Amino acid sequence: MNLAMGMYCKNKFLGVYAPIANKAFNKIIIDMRSKFGTILIPNSEFKTNFAAYSTQPYTIGLIADQNPSNPAKAIWTNFLGKKTAFVRGPEVGSKGNNTAVVMVYIYRKKRGYYKIETTLLTTEPKQTASGFITKSLIQFIEQKIYEHPSNYLWSHKRWKHEFDEEKYGKLFIQ
């Protein structure tokens, strides 16, 4: 996706990523993903580095189904029938900058051929209720998993954090 977005996006395309521990392999991945102009920002440096790009038109790509590092700062909701923690970043960032939210789904049609589907969620995130963007994203992901279960990365420890009503109950959205 980074290759295509960097090449075809009219605005600067920013990708947030988690660096890989192996420095040599990390450099290979960065070089490959930034080949056509994608600007990659490590997730640990996003808050400080993003400001330089936020004053001009940009498109940002986030893999928003990732497991949050701190479940006490997460949004908790049902996902595939289980209480699950989600990162707040996509919702907080879109509301803070009042940027449109577009959900993107890429799936394999056949060997070497992929289809990209885009769904506009909102152009006015500040006008949405708290949790609406995250809940909509989760429903979108669930729908796509049911449609194409083989495309979901089942091994990425989605349920690493156990829900504790006492600790996380106030963070749960219906």
PDB file of C-alpha atoms in Angstrom:
ATOM      1  CA  MET A   1       0.000   0.000   0.000  1.00  0.00           C
ATOM      2  CA  ASN A   2       2.784   2.442   0.846  1.00  0.00           C
ATOM      3  CA  LEU A   3       4.247   2.107  -2.637  1.00  0.00           C
ATOM      4  CA  ALA A   4       0.961   2.898  -4.358  1.00  0.00           C
ATOM      5  CA  MET A   5      -0.053   5.678  -1.964  1.00  0.00           C
ATOM      6  CA  GLY A   6       3.288   7.440  -2.158  1.00  0.00           C
ATOM      7  CA  MET A   7       3.135   7.336  -5.935  1.00  0.00           C
ATOM      8  CA  TYR A   8      -0.510   8.300  -6.522  1.00  0.00           C
ATOM      9  CA  CYS A   9      -1.487  10.451  -3.556  1.00  0.00           C
ATOM     10  CA  LYS A  10      -1.780  14.156  -4.407  1.00  0.00           C
ATOM     11  CA  ASN A  11      -0.796  15.169  -0.869  1.00  0.00           C
ATOM     12  CA  LYS A  12       2.168  14.012   1.157  1.00  0.00           C
ATOM     13  CA  PHE A  13       1.459  10.463   2.301  1.00  0.00           C
ATOM     14  CA  LEU A  14       2.513   9.780   5.889  1.00  0.00           C
ATOM     15  CA  GLY A  15       2.801   6.262   7.216  1.00  0.00           C
ATOM     16  CA  VAL A  16       3.147   5.494  10.902  1.00  0.00           C
ATOM     17  CA  TYR A  17       5.087   2.323  11.619  1.00  0.00           C
ATOM     18  CA  ALA A  18       6.539   0.266  14.439  1.00  0.00           C
ATOM     19  CA  PRO A  19      10.298  -0.096  13.924  1.00  0.00           C
ATOM     20  CA  ILE A  20      11.686  -3.620  13.689  1.00  0.00           C
ATOM     21  CA  ALA A  21      14.352  -4.547  16.257  1.00  0.00           C
ATOM     22  CA  ASN A  22      16.770  -5.787  13.581  1.00  0.00           C
ATOM     23  CA  LYS A  23      18.316  -2.502  12.343  1.00  0.00           C
ATOM     24  CA  ALA A  24      19.413  -3.872   8.952  1.00  0.00           C
ATOM     25  CA  PHE A  25      16.006  -5.390   8.201  1.00  0.00           C
ATOM     26  CA  ASN A  26      14.283  -2.230   9.462  1.00  0.00           C
ATOM     27  CA  LYS A  27      16.318  -0.125   6.994  1.00  0.00           C
ATOM     28  CA  ILE A  28      15.388  -2.444   4.112  1.00  0.00           C
ATOM     29  CA  ILE A  29      11.686  -2.134   4.974  1.00  0.00           C
ATOM     30  CA  ILE A  30      11.901   1.671   5.314  1.00  0.00           C
ATOM     31  CA  ASP A  31      13.753   2.020   1.998  1.00  0.00           C
ATOM     32  CA  MET A  32      11.227  -0.209   0.262  1.00  0.00           C
ATOM     33  CA  ARG A  33       8.168   1.544   1.713  1.00  0.00           C
ATOM     34  CA  SER A  34       9.443   5.076   1.115  1.00  0.00           C
ATOM     35  CA  LYS A  35      10.663   4.437  -2.435  1.00  0.00           C
ATOM     36  CA  PHE A  36       7.933   6.524  -4.102  1.00  0.00           C
ATOM     37  CA  GLY A  37       7.662   9.362  -1.619  1.00  0.00           C
ATOM     38  CA  THR A  38       5.912   7.928   1.420  1.00  0.00           C
ATOM     39  CA  ILE A  39       7.140   9.649   4.568  1.00  0.00           C
ATOM     40  CA  LEU A  40       7.497   7.099   7.354  1.00  0.00           C
ATOM     41  CA  ILE A  41       7.246   8.174  10.978  1.00  0.00           C
ATOM     42  CA  PRO A  42       8.109   5.760  13.814  1.00  0.00           C
ATOM     43  CA  ASN A  43       5.154   5.369  16.174  1.00  0.00           C
ATOM     44  CA  SER A  44       7.320   6.373  19.148  1.00  0.00           C
ATOM     45  CA  GLU A  45       8.158   9.704  17.466  1.00  0.00           C
ATOM     46  CA  PHE A  46       4.780  10.453  15.920  1.00  0.00           C
ATOM     47  CA  LYS A  47       3.646  13.162  18.341  1.00  0.00           C
ATOM     48  CA  THR A  48       6.808  15.216  17.827  1.00  0.00           C
ATOM     49  CA  ASN A  49       7.401  14.566  14.108  1.00  0.00           C
ATOM     50  CA  PHE A  50       3.811  14.915  12.888  1.00  0.00           C
ATOM     51  CA  ALA A  51       3.613  18.651  13.663  1.00  0.00           C
ATOM     52  CA  ALA A  52       5.979  19.426  10.783  1.00  0.00           C
ATOM     53  CA  TYR A  53       3.456  17.988   8.292  1.00  0.00           C
ATOM     54  CA  SER A  54       0.148  19.007   9.878  1.00  0.00           C
ATOM     55  CA  THR A  55       0.185  22.568   8.504  1.00  0.00           C
ATOM     56  CA  GLN A  56       0.022  21.406   4.878  1.00  0.00           C
ATOM     57  CA  PRO A  57      -2.350  19.011   3.091  1.00  0.00           C
ATOM     58  CA  TYR A  58      -1.515  15.399   3.946  1.00  0.00           C
ATOM     59  CA  THR A  59      -2.881  11.896   3.900  1.00  0.00           C
ATOM     60  CA  ILE A  60      -1.989   9.581   6.735  1.00  0.00           C
ATOM     61  CA  GLY A  61      -2.159   5.800   6.765  1.00  0.00           C
ATOM     62  CA  LEU A  62      -2.710   4.054  10.080  1.00  0.00           C
ATOM     63  CA  ILE A  63      -3.112   0.357  10.729  1.00  0.00           C
ATOM     64  CA  ALA A  64      -5.769   1.002  13.320  1.00  0.00           C
ATOM     65  CA  ASP A  65      -6.516  -2.519  14.522  1.00  0.00           C
ATOM     66  CA  GLN A  66      -3.204  -2.813  16.351  1.00  0.00           C
ATOM     67  CA  ASN A  67      -3.026  -3.793  19.988  1.00  0.00           C
ATOM     68  CA  PRO A  68      -2.534  -0.812  22.332  1.00  0.00           C
ATOM     69  CA  SER A  69       0.581  -0.887  24.475  1.00  0.00           C
ATOM     70  CA  ASN A  70      -1.315   0.433  27.502  1.00  0.00           C
ATOM     71  CA  PRO A  71      -4.798  -1.087  27.976  1.00  0.00           C
ATOM     72  CA  ALA A  72      -5.621   1.575  30.591  1.00  0.00           C
ATOM     73  CA  LYS A  73      -5.478   4.224  27.840  1.00  0.00           C
ATOM     74  CA  ALA A  74      -7.366   2.172  25.252  1.00  0.00           C
ATOM     75  CA  ILE A  75     -10.930   2.181  24.016  1.00  0.00           C
ATOM     76  CA  TRP A  76     -12.529  -1.146  24.904  1.00  0.00           C
ATOM     77  CA  THR A  77     -15.409  -2.643  22.955  1.00  0.00           C
ATOM     78  CA  ASN A  78     -16.680  -5.944  21.582  1.00  0.00           C
ATOM     79  CA  PHE A  79     -14.727  -7.306  18.636  1.00  0.00           C
ATOM     80  CA  LEU A  80     -15.630 -10.693  17.158  1.00  0.00           C
ATOM     81  CA  GLY A  81     -17.613 -11.437  20.326  1.00  0.00           C
ATOM     82  CA  LYS A  82     -14.843 -10.635  22.821  1.00  0.00           C
ATOM     83  CA  LYS A  83     -14.072  -7.490  24.826  1.00  0.00           C
ATOM     84  CA  THR A  84     -11.023  -6.035  23.106  1.00  0.00           C
ATOM     85  CA  ALA A  85      -8.734  -3.012  23.524  1.00  0.00           C
ATOM     86  CA  PHE A  86      -8.137  -0.601  20.624  1.00  0.00           C
ATOM     87  CA  VAL A  87      -5.780   2.337  20.248  1.00  0.00           C
ATOM     88  CA  ARG A  88      -7.278   5.822  20.592  1.00  0.00           C
ATOM     89  CA  GLY A  89      -4.942   7.461  18.070  1.00  0.00           C
ATOM     90  CA  PRO A  90      -7.107   7.408  14.928  1.00  0.00           C
ATOM     91  CA  GLU A  91     -10.092   8.930  16.710  1.00  0.00           C
ATOM     92  CA  VAL A  92      -8.119  11.443  18.778  1.00  0.00           C
ATOM     93  CA  GLY A  93      -6.005  12.527  15.810  1.00  0.00           C
ATOM     94  CA  SER A  94      -8.882  12.924  13.373  1.00  0.00           C
ATOM     95  CA  LYS A  95     -10.908  14.931  15.891  1.00  0.00           C
ATOM     96  CA  GLY A  96      -7.930  17.049  16.927  1.00  0.00           C
ATOM     97  CA  ASN A  97      -7.136  17.993  13.323  1.00  0.00           C
ATOM     98  CA  ASN A  98     -10.745  17.702  12.077  1.00  0.00           C
ATOM     99  CA  THR A  99      -9.557  15.589   9.137  1.00  0.00           C
ATOM    100  CA  ALA A 100     -11.718  13.289   7.067  1.00  0.00           C
ATOM    101  CA  VAL A 101     -11.701   9.619   8.040  1.00  0.00           C
ATOM    102  CA  VAL A 102     -11.557   7.114   5.199  1.00  0.00           C
ATOM    103  CA  MET A 103     -11.468   3.407   5.896  1.00  0.00           C
ATOM    104  CA  VAL A 104      -9.410   1.402   3.430  1.00  0.00           C
ATOM    105  CA  TYR A 105      -9.541  -2.307   2.783  1.00  0.00           C
ATOM    106  CA  ILE A 106      -7.101  -4.137   0.514  1.00  0.00           C
ATOM    107  CA  TYR A 107      -7.655  -7.728  -0.467  1.00  0.00           C
ATOM    108  CA  ARG A 108      -6.233 -10.221  -2.898  1.00  0.00           C
ATOM    109  CA  LYS A 109      -8.341 -11.010  -5.976  1.00  0.00           C
ATOM    110  CA  LYS A 110      -5.872 -13.511  -7.429  1.00  0.00           C
ATOM    111  CA  ARG A 111      -2.131 -13.957  -7.527  1.00  0.00           C
ATOM    112  CA  GLY A 112      -0.528 -10.570  -8.112  1.00  0.00           C
ATOM    113  CA  TYR A 113      -3.867  -8.687  -8.219  1.00  0.00           C
ATOM    114  CA  TYR A 114      -5.313  -6.717  -5.339  1.00  0.00           C
ATOM    115  CA  LYS A 115      -8.405  -4.602  -4.923  1.00  0.00           C
ATOM    116  CA  ILE A 116      -8.593  -1.477  -2.782  1.00  0.00           C
ATOM    117  CA  GLU A 117     -11.949  -0.432  -1.340  1.00  0.00           C
ATOM    118  CA  THR A 118     -12.401   2.929   0.342  1.00  0.00           C
ATOM    119  CA  THR A 119     -15.288   4.004   2.553  1.00  0.00           C
ATOM    120  CA  LEU A 120     -15.697   7.597   3.704  1.00  0.00           C
ATOM    121  CA  LEU A 121     -16.738   7.605   7.349  1.00  0.00           C
ATOM    122  CA  THR A 122     -16.872  11.358   7.985  1.00  0.00           C
ATOM    123  CA  THR A 123     -15.483  14.677   6.821  1.00  0.00           C
ATOM    124  CA  GLU A 124     -16.393  16.310  10.154  1.00  0.00           C
ATOM    125  CA  PRO A 125     -14.949  14.125  12.929  1.00  0.00           C
ATOM    126  CA  LYS A 126     -15.348  16.869  15.545  1.00  0.00           C
ATOM    127  CA  GLN A 127     -19.115  16.581  15.066  1.00  0.00           C
ATOM    128  CA  THR A 128     -19.193  12.859  15.909  1.00  0.00           C
ATOM    129  CA  ALA A 129     -19.950  11.372  19.319  1.00  0.00           C
ATOM    130  CA  SER A 130     -17.094  10.069  21.438  1.00  0.00           C
ATOM    131  CA  GLY A 131     -16.210   6.550  20.324  1.00  0.00           C
ATOM    132  CA  PHE A 132     -18.125   6.763  17.032  1.00  0.00           C
ATOM    133  CA  ILE A 133     -15.024   6.655  14.816  1.00  0.00           C
ATOM    134  CA  THR A 134     -13.443   3.757  16.708  1.00  0.00           C
ATOM    135  CA  LYS A 135     -16.699   1.778  16.838  1.00  0.00           C
ATOM    136  CA  SER A 136     -17.308   2.362  13.109  1.00  0.00           C
ATOM    137  CA  LEU A 137     -13.771   1.220  12.317  1.00  0.00           C
ATOM    138  CA  ILE A 138     -14.263  -1.937  14.381  1.00  0.00           C
ATOM    139  CA  GLN A 139     -17.566  -2.737  12.650  1.00  0.00           C
ATOM    140  CA  PHE A 140     -15.873  -2.188   9.280  1.00  0.00           C
ATOM    141  CA  ILE A 141     -13.008  -4.544  10.197  1.00  0.00           C
ATOM    142  CA  GLU A 142     -15.426  -7.201  11.483  1.00  0.00           C
ATOM    143  CA  GLN A 143     -17.466  -7.023   8.281  1.00  0.00           C
ATOM    144  CA  LYS A 144     -14.319  -7.452   6.165  1.00  0.00           C
ATOM    145  CA  ILE A 145     -13.122 -10.373   8.308  1.00  0.00           C
ATOM    146  CA  TYR A 146     -16.458 -12.135   7.777  1.00  0.00           C
ATOM    147  CA  GLU A 147     -16.243 -11.455   4.021  1.00  0.00           C
ATOM    148  CA  HIS A 148     -12.559 -12.463   3.646  1.00  0.00           C
ATOM    149  CA  PRO A 149     -11.370 -14.359   6.770  1.00  0.00           C
ATOM    150  CA  SER A 150      -8.163 -15.545   5.095  1.00  0.00           C
ATOM    151  CA  ASN A 151      -6.971 -11.927   4.724  1.00  0.00           C
ATOM    152  CA  TYR A 152      -6.924 -11.252   8.464  1.00  0.00           C
ATOM    153  CA  LEU A 153      -3.646 -11.760  10.292  1.00  0.00           C
ATOM    154  CA  TRP A 154      -4.929 -14.094  13.015  1.00  0.00           C
ATOM    155  CA  SER A 155      -1.521 -14.452  14.639  1.00  0.00           C
ATOM    156  CA  HIS A 156      -1.024 -10.828  15.718  1.00  0.00           C
ATOM    157  CA  LYS A 157      -2.136 -11.274  19.362  1.00  0.00           C
ATOM    158  CA  ARG A 158      -5.326  -9.245  19.078  1.00  0.00           C
ATOM    159  CA  TRP A 159      -6.445 -10.409  22.529  1.00  0.00           C
ATOM    160  CA  LYS A 160      -3.184  -9.914  24.381  1.00  0.00           C
ATOM    161  CA  HIS A 161      -4.948  -7.837  27.064  1.00  0.00           C
ATOM    162  CA  GLU A 162      -7.694  -9.376  29.193  1.00  0.00           C
ATOM    163  CA  PHE A 163     -10.666  -7.175  30.018  1.00  0.00           C
ATOM    164  CA  ASP A 164     -10.981  -6.394  33.719  1.00  0.00           C
ATOM    165  CA  GLU A 165     -14.283  -4.693  34.549  1.00  0.00           C
ATOM    166  CA  GLU A 166     -12.824  -2.954  37.592  1.00  0.00           C
ATOM    167  CA  LYS A 167      -9.828  -1.532  35.702  1.00  0.00           C
ATOM    168  CA  TYR A 168     -11.276  -0.900  32.248  1.00  0.00           C
ATOM    169  CA  GLY A 169     -15.064  -0.775  32.680  1.00  0.00           C
ATOM    170  CA  LYS A 170     -15.179   3.021  32.314  1.00  0.00           C
ATOM    171  CA  LEU A 171     -13.273   2.728  29.008  1.00  0.00           C
ATOM    172  CA  PHE A 172     -15.811   0.326  27.445  1.00  0.00           C
ATOM    173  CA  ILE A 173     -18.086   1.590  24.654  1.00  0.00           C
ATOM    174  CA  GLN A 174     -21.141  -0.257  23.356  1.00  0.00           C
TER     175      GLN A 174
END
